[in-house]
Short mmCIF file of N, CA, C and O in Angstrom, two decimals:
data_model
loop_
_atom_site.label_atom_id
_atom_site.label_comp_id
_atom_site.label_asym_id
_atom_site.label_seq_id
_atom_site.Cartn_x
_atom_site.Cartn_y
_atom_site.Cartn_z
N UNK A 3 166.97 38.74 122.96
CA UNK A 3 168.01 39.26 123.29
C UNK A 3 167.32 39.80 124.64
O UNK A 3 166.17 40.77 124.28
N UNK A 4 168.20 39.85 125.86
CA UNK A 4 167.67 40.79 127.23
C UNK A 4 167.82 41.93 126.92
O UNK A 4 168.92 42.19 126.37
N UNK A 5 167.01 42.70 127.65
CA UNK A 5 167.47 44.05 127.35
C UNK A 5 168.66 44.78 128.21
O UNK A 5 168.98 44.03 129.04
N UNK A 6 169.49 45.34 127.65
CA UNK A 6 170.79 46.02 128.26
C UNK A 6 170.66 46.86 128.24
O UNK A 6 170.28 48.12 127.33
N UNK A 7 171.06 47.58 129.68
CA UNK A 7 170.91 48.79 130.40
C UNK A 7 171.86 49.02 130.51
O UNK A 7 172.98 48.72 131.99
N UNK A 8 172.27 50.81 130.78
CA UNK A 8 173.64 51.16 131.44
C UNK A 8 173.46 52.21 131.46
O UNK A 8 172.58 53.26 130.80
N UNK A 9 174.20 52.91 132.05
CA UNK A 9 174.01 54.85 132.75
C UNK A 9 174.84 55.41 131.56
O UNK A 9 175.54 55.04 130.68
N UNK A 10 174.41 57.04 131.66
CA UNK A 10 175.01 57.58 130.06
C UNK A 10 176.42 57.64 130.96
O UNK A 10 177.24 57.65 129.71
N UNK A 11 176.64 57.46 131.85
CA UNK A 11 178.48 57.56 132.03
C UNK A 11 178.91 56.36 131.61
O UNK A 11 179.91 56.11 130.69
N UNK A 12 178.31 55.25 131.75
CA UNK A 12 178.84 53.83 131.39
C UNK A 12 178.72 53.97 130.01
O UNK A 12 180.00 53.27 129.50
N UNK A 13 177.84 54.12 129.30
CA UNK A 13 178.11 54.51 127.74
C UNK A 13 179.26 55.51 127.29
O UNK A 13 179.27 55.16 126.35
N UNK A 14 179.32 56.29 128.02
CA UNK A 14 180.26 57.50 127.29
C UNK A 14 181.70 56.85 127.62
O UNK A 14 182.52 56.86 126.68
N UNK A 15 182.11 56.17 128.37
CA UNK A 15 183.20 55.08 128.61
C UNK A 15 183.75 54.39 127.96
O UNK A 15 184.64 53.98 127.24
N UNK A 16 182.49 53.58 127.12
CA UNK A 16 183.12 52.38 126.50
C UNK A 16 182.73 52.88 124.54
O UNK A 16 183.35 52.23 123.87
N UNK A 17 181.75 54.41 124.54
CA UNK A 17 181.92 54.63 123.24
C UNK A 17 182.85 55.81 122.72
O UNK A 17 183.09 56.53 123.50
N UNK A 18 183.58 55.87 121.52
CA UNK A 18 184.23 57.14 121.43
C UNK A 18 183.06 58.49 121.21
O UNK A 18 181.78 58.01 121.07
N UNK A 19 183.43 59.43 121.00
CA UNK A 19 182.60 60.45 120.75
C UNK A 19 181.22 60.88 120.00
O UNK A 19 180.48 61.37 120.37
N UNK A 20 181.98 60.03 119.10
CA UNK A 20 180.78 60.64 117.87
C UNK A 20 179.99 59.20 118.02
O UNK A 20 178.74 59.62 118.17
N UNK A 21 180.33 58.23 118.53
CA UNK A 21 179.23 56.72 118.95
C UNK A 21 178.23 57.52 120.07
O UNK A 21 177.31 57.62 119.71
N UNK A 22 179.07 57.74 121.24
CA UNK A 22 178.08 58.39 121.97
C UNK A 22 177.10 59.49 121.86
O UNK A 22 175.94 59.46 121.91
N UNK A 23 177.34 60.33 120.70
CA UNK A 23 176.62 61.61 120.81
C UNK A 23 175.29 61.17 119.56
O UNK A 23 174.32 61.48 119.74
N UNK A 24 175.75 60.15 119.11
CA UNK A 24 174.57 59.88 117.83
C UNK A 24 174.08 58.69 118.47
O UNK A 24 172.73 59.08 118.70
N UNK A 25 174.20 57.33 119.17
CA UNK A 25 173.41 56.43 119.62
C UNK A 25 172.92 56.94 121.08
O UNK A 25 171.74 56.30 121.11
N UNK A 26 173.48 57.88 121.82
CA UNK A 26 172.67 57.82 123.46
C UNK A 26 172.03 59.08 123.09
O UNK A 26 171.37 59.65 124.17
N UNK A 27 172.76 60.72 122.40
CA UNK A 27 172.49 61.62 122.56
C UNK A 27 171.28 62.09 121.59
O UNK A 27 170.89 63.02 120.94
N UNK A 28 171.12 61.04 120.51
CA UNK A 28 170.17 61.24 119.50
C UNK A 28 170.94 62.47 118.19
O UNK A 28 170.05 62.90 117.78
N UNK A 29 171.92 62.18 118.35
CA UNK A 29 172.71 63.31 117.14
C UNK A 29 172.73 62.17 115.82
O UNK A 29 172.12 61.20 115.71
N UNK A 30 173.05 63.13 115.03
CA UNK A 30 173.60 62.75 113.54
C UNK A 30 174.87 62.81 112.90
O UNK A 30 175.66 63.49 113.48
N UNK A 31 175.35 61.74 112.07
CA UNK A 31 176.77 61.76 111.61
C UNK A 31 176.05 63.17 110.31
O UNK A 31 175.43 62.70 109.62
N UNK A 32 177.59 63.33 109.83
CA UNK A 32 176.87 64.53 108.49
C UNK A 32 176.79 63.00 107.15
O UNK A 32 177.33 62.36 107.15
N UNK A 33 175.94 63.97 106.06
CA UNK A 33 175.33 63.07 105.23
C UNK A 33 176.63 62.87 104.32
O UNK A 33 177.93 63.22 104.26
N UNK A 34 177.11 61.42 103.84
CA UNK A 34 178.15 60.95 103.18
C UNK A 34 179.37 61.15 103.76
O UNK A 34 180.75 60.29 103.20
N UNK A 35 179.20 60.90 105.05
CA UNK A 35 180.58 60.65 106.06
C UNK A 35 180.84 59.31 106.27
O UNK A 35 181.67 59.52 106.79
N UNK A 36 179.56 58.66 106.62
CA UNK A 36 180.05 57.70 107.34
C UNK A 36 180.63 56.25 106.51
O UNK A 36 180.48 56.29 105.12
N UNK A 37 181.28 55.22 107.12
CA UNK A 37 182.00 54.40 106.42
C UNK A 37 181.29 53.63 105.83
O UNK A 37 181.90 52.68 105.10
N UNK A 38 179.88 53.35 106.12
CA UNK A 38 179.35 52.36 105.47
C UNK A 38 178.34 52.85 104.62
O UNK A 38 177.66 51.98 103.78
N UNK A 39 178.30 54.21 103.91
CA UNK A 39 177.29 54.44 103.35
C UNK A 39 177.45 53.99 101.80
O UNK A 39 176.36 54.12 101.10
N UNK A 40 178.69 53.73 101.16
CA UNK A 40 178.81 53.07 100.16
C UNK A 40 179.22 51.86 100.02
O UNK A 40 179.60 51.32 98.65
N UNK A 41 179.24 51.03 101.31
CA UNK A 41 179.67 49.58 101.55
C UNK A 41 179.20 48.92 100.63
O UNK A 41 177.85 48.93 100.68
N UNK A 42 179.36 47.67 99.84
CA UNK A 42 179.23 47.12 99.07
C UNK A 42 179.14 45.26 99.74
O UNK A 42 178.97 44.42 98.96
N UNK A 43 179.88 45.54 100.59
CA UNK A 43 180.36 44.09 101.63
C UNK A 43 179.47 43.45 102.08
O UNK A 43 178.63 43.70 102.55
N UNK A 44 179.32 42.16 102.03
CA UNK A 44 178.49 41.02 102.39
C UNK A 44 178.56 40.76 103.81
O UNK A 44 179.28 40.03 104.01
N UNK A 45 177.33 40.86 104.63
CA UNK A 45 177.31 40.43 105.89
C UNK A 45 176.26 40.99 106.65
O UNK A 45 175.47 41.08 105.64
N UNK A 46 176.39 40.99 108.01
CA UNK A 46 175.29 41.53 108.74
C UNK A 46 175.96 43.02 109.59
O UNK A 46 177.10 42.76 109.97
N UNK A 47 175.00 43.86 109.39
CA UNK A 47 175.22 44.81 110.57
C UNK A 47 174.91 44.63 111.89
O UNK A 47 173.62 44.36 112.04
N UNK A 48 175.56 45.16 112.56
CA UNK A 48 175.08 44.37 114.24
C UNK A 48 175.27 46.27 115.16
O UNK A 48 176.04 47.00 114.50
N UNK A 49 174.54 46.50 115.59
CA UNK A 49 174.74 47.58 116.99
C UNK A 49 176.00 47.83 117.34
O UNK A 49 176.40 46.94 118.19
N UNK A 50 176.56 48.67 117.05
CA UNK A 50 177.37 48.98 117.72
C UNK A 50 178.14 49.23 119.81
O UNK A 50 179.28 49.19 120.01
N UNK A 51 176.45 49.38 119.85
CA UNK A 51 176.97 49.63 121.48
C UNK A 51 176.26 48.12 121.93
O UNK A 51 177.20 47.76 123.15
N UNK A 52 175.50 47.19 121.43
CA UNK A 52 175.39 46.06 122.25
C UNK A 52 175.76 44.79 121.06
O UNK A 52 175.52 43.61 121.71
N UNK A 53 175.82 45.07 120.30
CA UNK A 53 176.39 43.80 119.24
C UNK A 53 175.04 42.89 118.41
O UNK A 53 174.91 42.13 117.78
N UNK A 54 174.11 43.20 118.86
CA UNK A 54 172.86 42.86 118.42
C UNK A 54 172.59 42.89 116.76
O UNK A 54 173.11 44.13 116.44
N UNK A 55 172.01 41.70 115.79
CA UNK A 55 171.82 42.09 115.00
C UNK A 55 170.46 43.08 114.40
O UNK A 55 170.01 43.07 115.03
N UNK A 56 171.31 43.67 113.40
CA UNK A 56 169.99 45.04 113.24
C UNK A 56 169.78 44.53 111.33
O UNK A 56 168.33 44.81 111.29
N UNK A 57 170.73 44.67 110.55
CA UNK A 57 170.43 44.87 109.06
C UNK A 57 171.28 43.49 108.50
O UNK A 57 172.25 43.52 108.55
N UNK A 58 170.72 43.08 107.91
CA UNK A 58 171.82 41.66 106.57
C UNK A 58 171.62 42.88 105.02
O UNK A 58 171.05 43.73 105.00
N UNK A 59 172.96 42.77 104.40
CA UNK A 59 173.55 43.49 103.69
C UNK A 59 172.55 43.69 102.40
O UNK A 59 172.59 44.46 101.43
N UNK A 60 172.05 42.24 102.46
CA UNK A 60 171.20 42.38 101.64
C UNK A 60 170.07 43.12 101.20
O UNK A 60 169.43 43.14 99.88
N UNK A 61 169.33 43.64 102.26
CA UNK A 61 168.50 44.66 102.32
C UNK A 61 169.31 46.00 102.13
O UNK A 61 168.07 47.20 102.03
N UNK A 62 170.46 46.34 101.92
CA UNK A 62 170.81 47.19 101.82
C UNK A 62 170.45 48.10 100.46
O UNK A 62 170.88 47.10 99.14
N UNK A 63 170.43 49.43 100.09
CA UNK A 63 170.13 49.71 98.71
C UNK A 63 170.75 51.43 98.57
O UNK A 63 170.94 52.05 99.72
N UNK A 64 171.05 51.80 97.55
CA UNK A 64 171.70 53.29 97.61
C UNK A 64 170.54 54.34 97.25
O UNK A 64 169.79 54.25 96.22
N UNK A 65 170.06 54.99 98.32
CA UNK A 65 169.09 55.50 98.29
C UNK A 65 169.58 56.95 97.99
O UNK A 65 168.55 57.59 97.53
N UNK A 66 170.34 57.73 97.99
CA UNK A 66 171.18 58.92 98.05
C UNK A 66 171.13 59.75 98.67
O UNK A 66 171.70 60.88 98.60
N UNK A 67 170.82 59.67 99.86
CA UNK A 67 170.09 60.46 100.75
C UNK A 67 171.31 60.44 101.81
O UNK A 67 171.43 61.75 102.34
N UNK A 68 172.84 60.08 101.53
CA UNK A 68 173.99 60.25 102.55
C UNK A 68 174.30 59.19 103.41
O UNK A 68 175.04 59.88 104.50
N UNK A 69 173.25 58.60 103.64
CA UNK A 69 173.48 57.59 104.92
C UNK A 69 173.05 56.08 104.51
O UNK A 69 172.24 55.79 103.44
N UNK A 70 173.59 55.14 104.93
CA UNK A 70 173.32 53.88 104.50
C UNK A 70 171.48 53.56 104.79
O UNK A 70 171.07 54.14 105.70
N UNK A 71 171.13 52.66 103.45
CA UNK A 71 169.53 52.85 104.06
C UNK A 71 169.55 51.56 103.68
O UNK A 71 170.13 50.33 102.94
N UNK A 72 168.45 50.51 104.18
CA UNK A 72 168.00 49.74 104.30
C UNK A 72 166.14 49.64 103.92
O UNK A 72 166.32 50.44 104.52
N UNK A 73 165.86 48.52 103.32
CA UNK A 73 164.49 48.44 103.04
C UNK A 73 163.77 47.43 104.17
O UNK A 73 162.69 47.68 104.34
N UNK A 74 164.85 47.00 105.02
CA UNK A 74 164.02 45.84 106.22
C UNK A 74 165.01 45.45 107.04
O UNK A 74 166.43 45.51 107.17
N UNK A 75 164.66 45.92 108.42
CA UNK A 75 165.89 45.00 109.42
C UNK A 75 165.67 43.63 109.64
O UNK A 75 164.95 43.03 108.50
N UNK A 76 166.51 43.21 110.23
CA UNK A 76 167.17 41.45 110.38
C UNK A 76 165.57 40.91 110.74
O UNK A 76 165.83 39.87 110.33
N UNK A 77 164.96 41.54 111.54
CA UNK A 77 164.06 40.90 111.92
C UNK A 77 162.78 41.91 112.78
O UNK A 77 163.46 42.67 112.98
N UNK A 78 161.40 40.96 112.84
CA UNK A 78 160.59 42.11 113.47
C UNK A 78 160.66 42.77 114.84
O UNK A 78 160.65 43.67 115.01
N UNK A 79 161.69 41.84 115.53
CA UNK A 79 162.12 42.49 117.10
C UNK A 79 163.69 43.16 117.06
O UNK A 79 163.83 43.56 118.17
N UNK A 80 163.96 43.54 115.96
CA UNK A 80 165.70 44.12 116.02
C UNK A 80 165.59 45.34 116.33
O UNK A 80 166.65 46.12 117.07
N UNK A 81 164.60 46.11 116.31
CA UNK A 81 164.45 47.81 116.56
C UNK A 81 162.92 48.21 116.85
O UNK A 81 162.21 47.13 116.60
N UNK A 82 162.89 49.63 117.65
CA UNK A 82 161.83 50.09 117.67
C UNK A 82 161.56 51.14 117.38
O UNK A 82 162.27 51.63 117.02
N UNK A 83 160.15 51.28 116.69
CA UNK A 83 159.93 52.65 116.70
C UNK A 83 159.69 53.81 117.17
O UNK A 83 158.59 53.05 117.95
N UNK A 84 159.88 54.97 117.09
CA UNK A 84 159.19 56.10 117.74
C UNK A 84 159.05 57.09 117.54
O UNK A 84 159.71 58.03 116.46
N UNK A 85 157.70 57.97 117.42
CA UNK A 85 157.21 59.09 117.03
C UNK A 85 158.37 60.19 117.26
O UNK A 85 158.56 60.20 118.50
N UNK A 86 158.97 60.94 116.55
CA UNK A 86 159.90 61.97 116.58
C UNK A 86 159.22 62.92 115.98
O UNK A 86 158.85 63.58 114.71
N UNK A 87 159.25 64.19 116.92
CA UNK A 87 158.58 65.53 116.06
C UNK A 87 159.90 66.62 116.96
O UNK A 87 159.31 67.96 116.28
N UNK A 88 160.87 66.49 116.89
CA UNK A 88 162.31 67.52 116.69
C UNK A 88 162.29 68.08 115.49
O UNK A 88 161.75 67.15 114.40
N UNK A 89 163.20 69.19 115.58
CA UNK A 89 163.56 70.09 114.56
C UNK A 89 162.39 70.23 113.61
O UNK A 89 162.40 70.51 112.45
N UNK A 90 161.19 70.29 114.52
CA UNK A 90 159.85 70.62 113.32
C UNK A 90 159.51 69.86 112.65
O UNK A 90 158.78 70.19 111.17
N UNK A 91 159.83 68.63 112.42
CA UNK A 91 159.37 67.46 111.48
C UNK A 91 158.79 66.38 112.12
O UNK A 91 158.97 66.47 113.45
N UNK A 92 157.57 65.69 111.73
CA UNK A 92 157.25 64.71 112.40
C UNK A 92 157.83 63.44 111.41
O UNK A 92 157.65 63.29 110.05
N UNK A 93 158.68 62.33 112.26
CA UNK A 93 159.22 61.25 111.68
C UNK A 93 159.41 60.30 112.56
O UNK A 93 158.80 60.37 114.00
N UNK A 94 159.95 59.03 111.62
CA UNK A 94 159.92 57.73 113.22
C UNK A 94 161.33 57.33 113.39
O UNK A 94 161.98 57.13 112.14
N UNK A 95 161.79 57.54 114.24
CA UNK A 95 163.28 57.13 114.91
C UNK A 95 163.15 55.83 115.25
O UNK A 95 161.96 54.72 115.40
N UNK A 96 164.43 55.28 114.80
CA UNK A 96 164.69 53.80 115.07
C UNK A 96 165.44 53.42 116.05
O UNK A 96 166.45 54.28 115.90
N UNK A 97 165.38 52.65 117.24
CA UNK A 97 166.50 52.45 117.91
C UNK A 97 166.44 51.01 118.59
O UNK A 97 166.04 50.38 117.83
N UNK A 98 167.42 50.73 118.66
CA UNK A 98 168.05 48.92 118.77
C UNK A 98 166.85 48.72 119.75
O UNK A 98 166.68 49.12 121.24
N UNK A 99 166.63 47.50 119.90
CA UNK A 99 165.31 46.99 120.83
C UNK A 99 166.29 46.65 122.09
O UNK A 99 165.42 46.16 123.18
N UNK A 100 167.62 46.15 121.74
CA UNK A 100 167.82 45.63 122.72
C UNK A 100 169.03 46.82 123.75
O UNK A 100 168.83 46.21 125.16
N UNK A 101 169.19 47.83 123.39
CA UNK A 101 170.17 48.48 124.21
C UNK A 101 169.52 50.48 124.13
O UNK A 101 169.64 51.20 124.46
N UNK A 102 168.40 50.59 123.44
CA UNK A 102 167.50 51.58 123.01
C UNK A 102 168.67 52.95 122.35
O UNK A 102 168.22 54.14 122.15
N UNK A 103 169.85 52.12 121.42
CA UNK A 103 170.65 52.97 120.82
C UNK A 103 169.70 53.57 119.72
O UNK A 103 168.96 53.46 118.91
N UNK A 104 170.09 54.97 119.45
CA UNK A 104 169.39 55.83 118.33
C UNK A 104 170.20 55.39 117.14
O UNK A 104 171.40 55.48 117.35
N UNK A 105 169.61 54.64 116.46
CA UNK A 105 170.24 54.37 115.02
C UNK A 105 170.00 55.51 113.96
O UNK A 105 170.87 55.68 113.17
N UNK A 106 168.62 56.16 113.31
CA UNK A 106 168.47 56.74 112.69
C UNK A 106 166.55 57.14 112.33
O UNK A 106 166.33 56.90 113.44
N UNK A 107 166.36 56.84 111.13
CA UNK A 107 164.69 57.25 111.38
C UNK A 107 164.59 56.10 110.06
O UNK A 107 165.27 55.17 109.12
N UNK A 108 162.95 55.93 110.04
CA UNK A 108 162.81 55.37 108.76
C UNK A 108 161.87 55.90 108.39
O UNK A 108 160.85 56.86 108.67
N UNK A 109 161.35 55.65 106.78
CA UNK A 109 160.81 56.78 105.74
C UNK A 109 159.72 55.90 104.74
O UNK A 109 160.74 54.77 104.45
N UNK A 110 158.42 56.41 104.63
CA UNK A 110 157.96 55.32 103.76
C UNK A 110 158.38 55.74 102.19
O UNK A 110 157.21 55.45 101.28
N UNK A 111 159.23 55.70 101.81
CA UNK A 111 160.24 55.87 100.27
C UNK A 111 160.91 55.14 99.73
O UNK A 111 161.75 55.32 99.28
N UNK A 112 161.02 53.91 100.36
CA UNK A 112 161.86 53.14 99.83
C UNK A 112 161.49 51.79 98.76
O UNK A 112 160.32 52.38 98.29
N UNK A 113 162.30 51.32 98.61
CA UNK A 113 161.69 50.27 97.25
C UNK A 113 161.21 48.92 97.55
O UNK A 113 160.87 48.73 98.76
N UNK A 114 160.43 48.42 97.04
CA UNK A 114 160.67 46.94 97.43
C UNK A 114 161.16 46.34 97.81
O UNK A 114 162.00 46.34 97.84
N UNK A 115 160.62 45.30 98.44
CA UNK A 115 159.01 44.97 98.71
C UNK A 115 158.33 45.75 100.01
O UNK A 115 157.61 45.56 100.16
N UNK A 116 159.52 46.66 100.48
CA UNK A 116 158.77 47.13 101.74
C UNK A 116 158.47 48.47 101.70
O UNK A 116 157.15 49.17 102.51
N UNK A 117 158.78 48.81 100.66
CA UNK A 117 158.34 50.73 100.51
C UNK A 117 159.15 51.45 101.82
O UNK A 117 158.60 52.29 101.68
N UNK A 118 159.89 50.98 102.51
CA UNK A 118 160.86 51.42 103.88
C UNK A 118 161.73 51.80 102.98
O UNK A 118 162.74 51.01 102.32
N UNK A 119 162.52 52.71 103.88
CA UNK A 119 163.72 53.62 103.72
C UNK A 119 164.26 53.74 105.10
O UNK A 119 164.09 54.67 105.81
N UNK A 120 165.17 52.49 105.73
CA UNK A 120 165.82 52.60 107.08
C UNK A 120 166.98 53.54 107.03
O UNK A 120 168.23 53.27 106.26
N UNK A 121 166.99 54.72 107.16
CA UNK A 121 168.27 55.67 107.24
C UNK A 121 168.81 55.80 108.20
O UNK A 121 168.49 56.10 109.39
N UNK A 122 170.20 55.01 108.36
CA UNK A 122 170.79 54.73 109.65
C UNK A 122 172.19 55.49 109.54
O UNK A 122 173.07 55.43 108.66
N UNK A 123 172.72 55.98 110.61
CA UNK A 123 174.04 56.57 110.91
C UNK A 123 175.23 55.28 111.04
O UNK A 123 174.94 54.53 111.67
N UNK A 124 176.01 55.39 110.01
CA UNK A 124 177.31 54.37 110.19
C UNK A 124 177.93 54.01 111.64
O UNK A 124 178.16 53.00 111.62
N UNK A 125 177.78 55.39 112.18
CA UNK A 125 178.77 55.28 113.25
C UNK A 125 178.09 54.39 114.50
O UNK A 125 178.46 53.62 115.26
N UNK A 126 176.40 53.91 114.20
CA UNK A 126 175.71 53.13 115.04
C UNK A 126 176.22 51.76 114.57
O UNK A 126 175.56 50.88 115.40
N UNK A 127 176.44 51.55 113.56
CA UNK A 127 176.92 49.94 113.00
C UNK A 127 178.12 49.24 112.89
O UNK A 127 179.06 50.15 113.33
N UNK A 128 178.27 48.09 113.35
CA UNK A 128 179.54 47.28 112.93
C UNK A 128 178.80 46.28 112.12
O UNK A 128 178.38 45.28 112.43
N UNK A 129 179.71 46.44 110.99
CA UNK A 129 179.45 45.35 109.94
C UNK A 129 180.65 43.94 109.91
O UNK A 129 181.52 44.15 110.25
N UNK A 130 179.70 42.91 109.97
CA UNK A 130 180.71 41.21 110.35
C UNK A 130 180.46 40.77 108.83
O UNK A 130 179.28 40.51 108.82
N UNK A 131 181.40 40.57 108.16
CA UNK A 131 181.43 40.40 107.17
C UNK A 131 180.73 38.82 107.20
O UNK A 131 181.55 38.13 107.80
N UNK A 132 180.33 38.18 105.83
CA UNK A 132 180.07 36.95 105.76
C UNK A 132 181.20 36.15 105.06
O UNK A 132 181.52 36.78 104.19
N UNK A 133 181.16 34.84 105.60
CA UNK A 133 182.64 34.34 105.27
C UNK A 133 181.89 33.27 104.33
O UNK A 133 181.31 32.95 104.00
#
């Protein structure tokens, strides 16, 4: 996909306040509050900002962390990893490769086959069910 760029004001106009805070200002939703945390619906999760596919529900698992968790993105080029040293921690932030929306973080404590846990804010996602 081609890179999608908008000003913060353009993003503010198209997103609701919580989506804007998380996706554009790198906020987070409260744990266990997101609509996809407990979802078992079969489908593909897309970026709420640009509709790029990010995760297949087949890679979703219950990590107990309070946010939807996946062990792998839908493809190697779906997201970009960025070193995050905010909040007194060293973490790896993940952003949408198409529009740079903040999605969440990836941790090295997930299940096989990758051993990774992509901890993603529900507000950043739009689930398109499989037919």
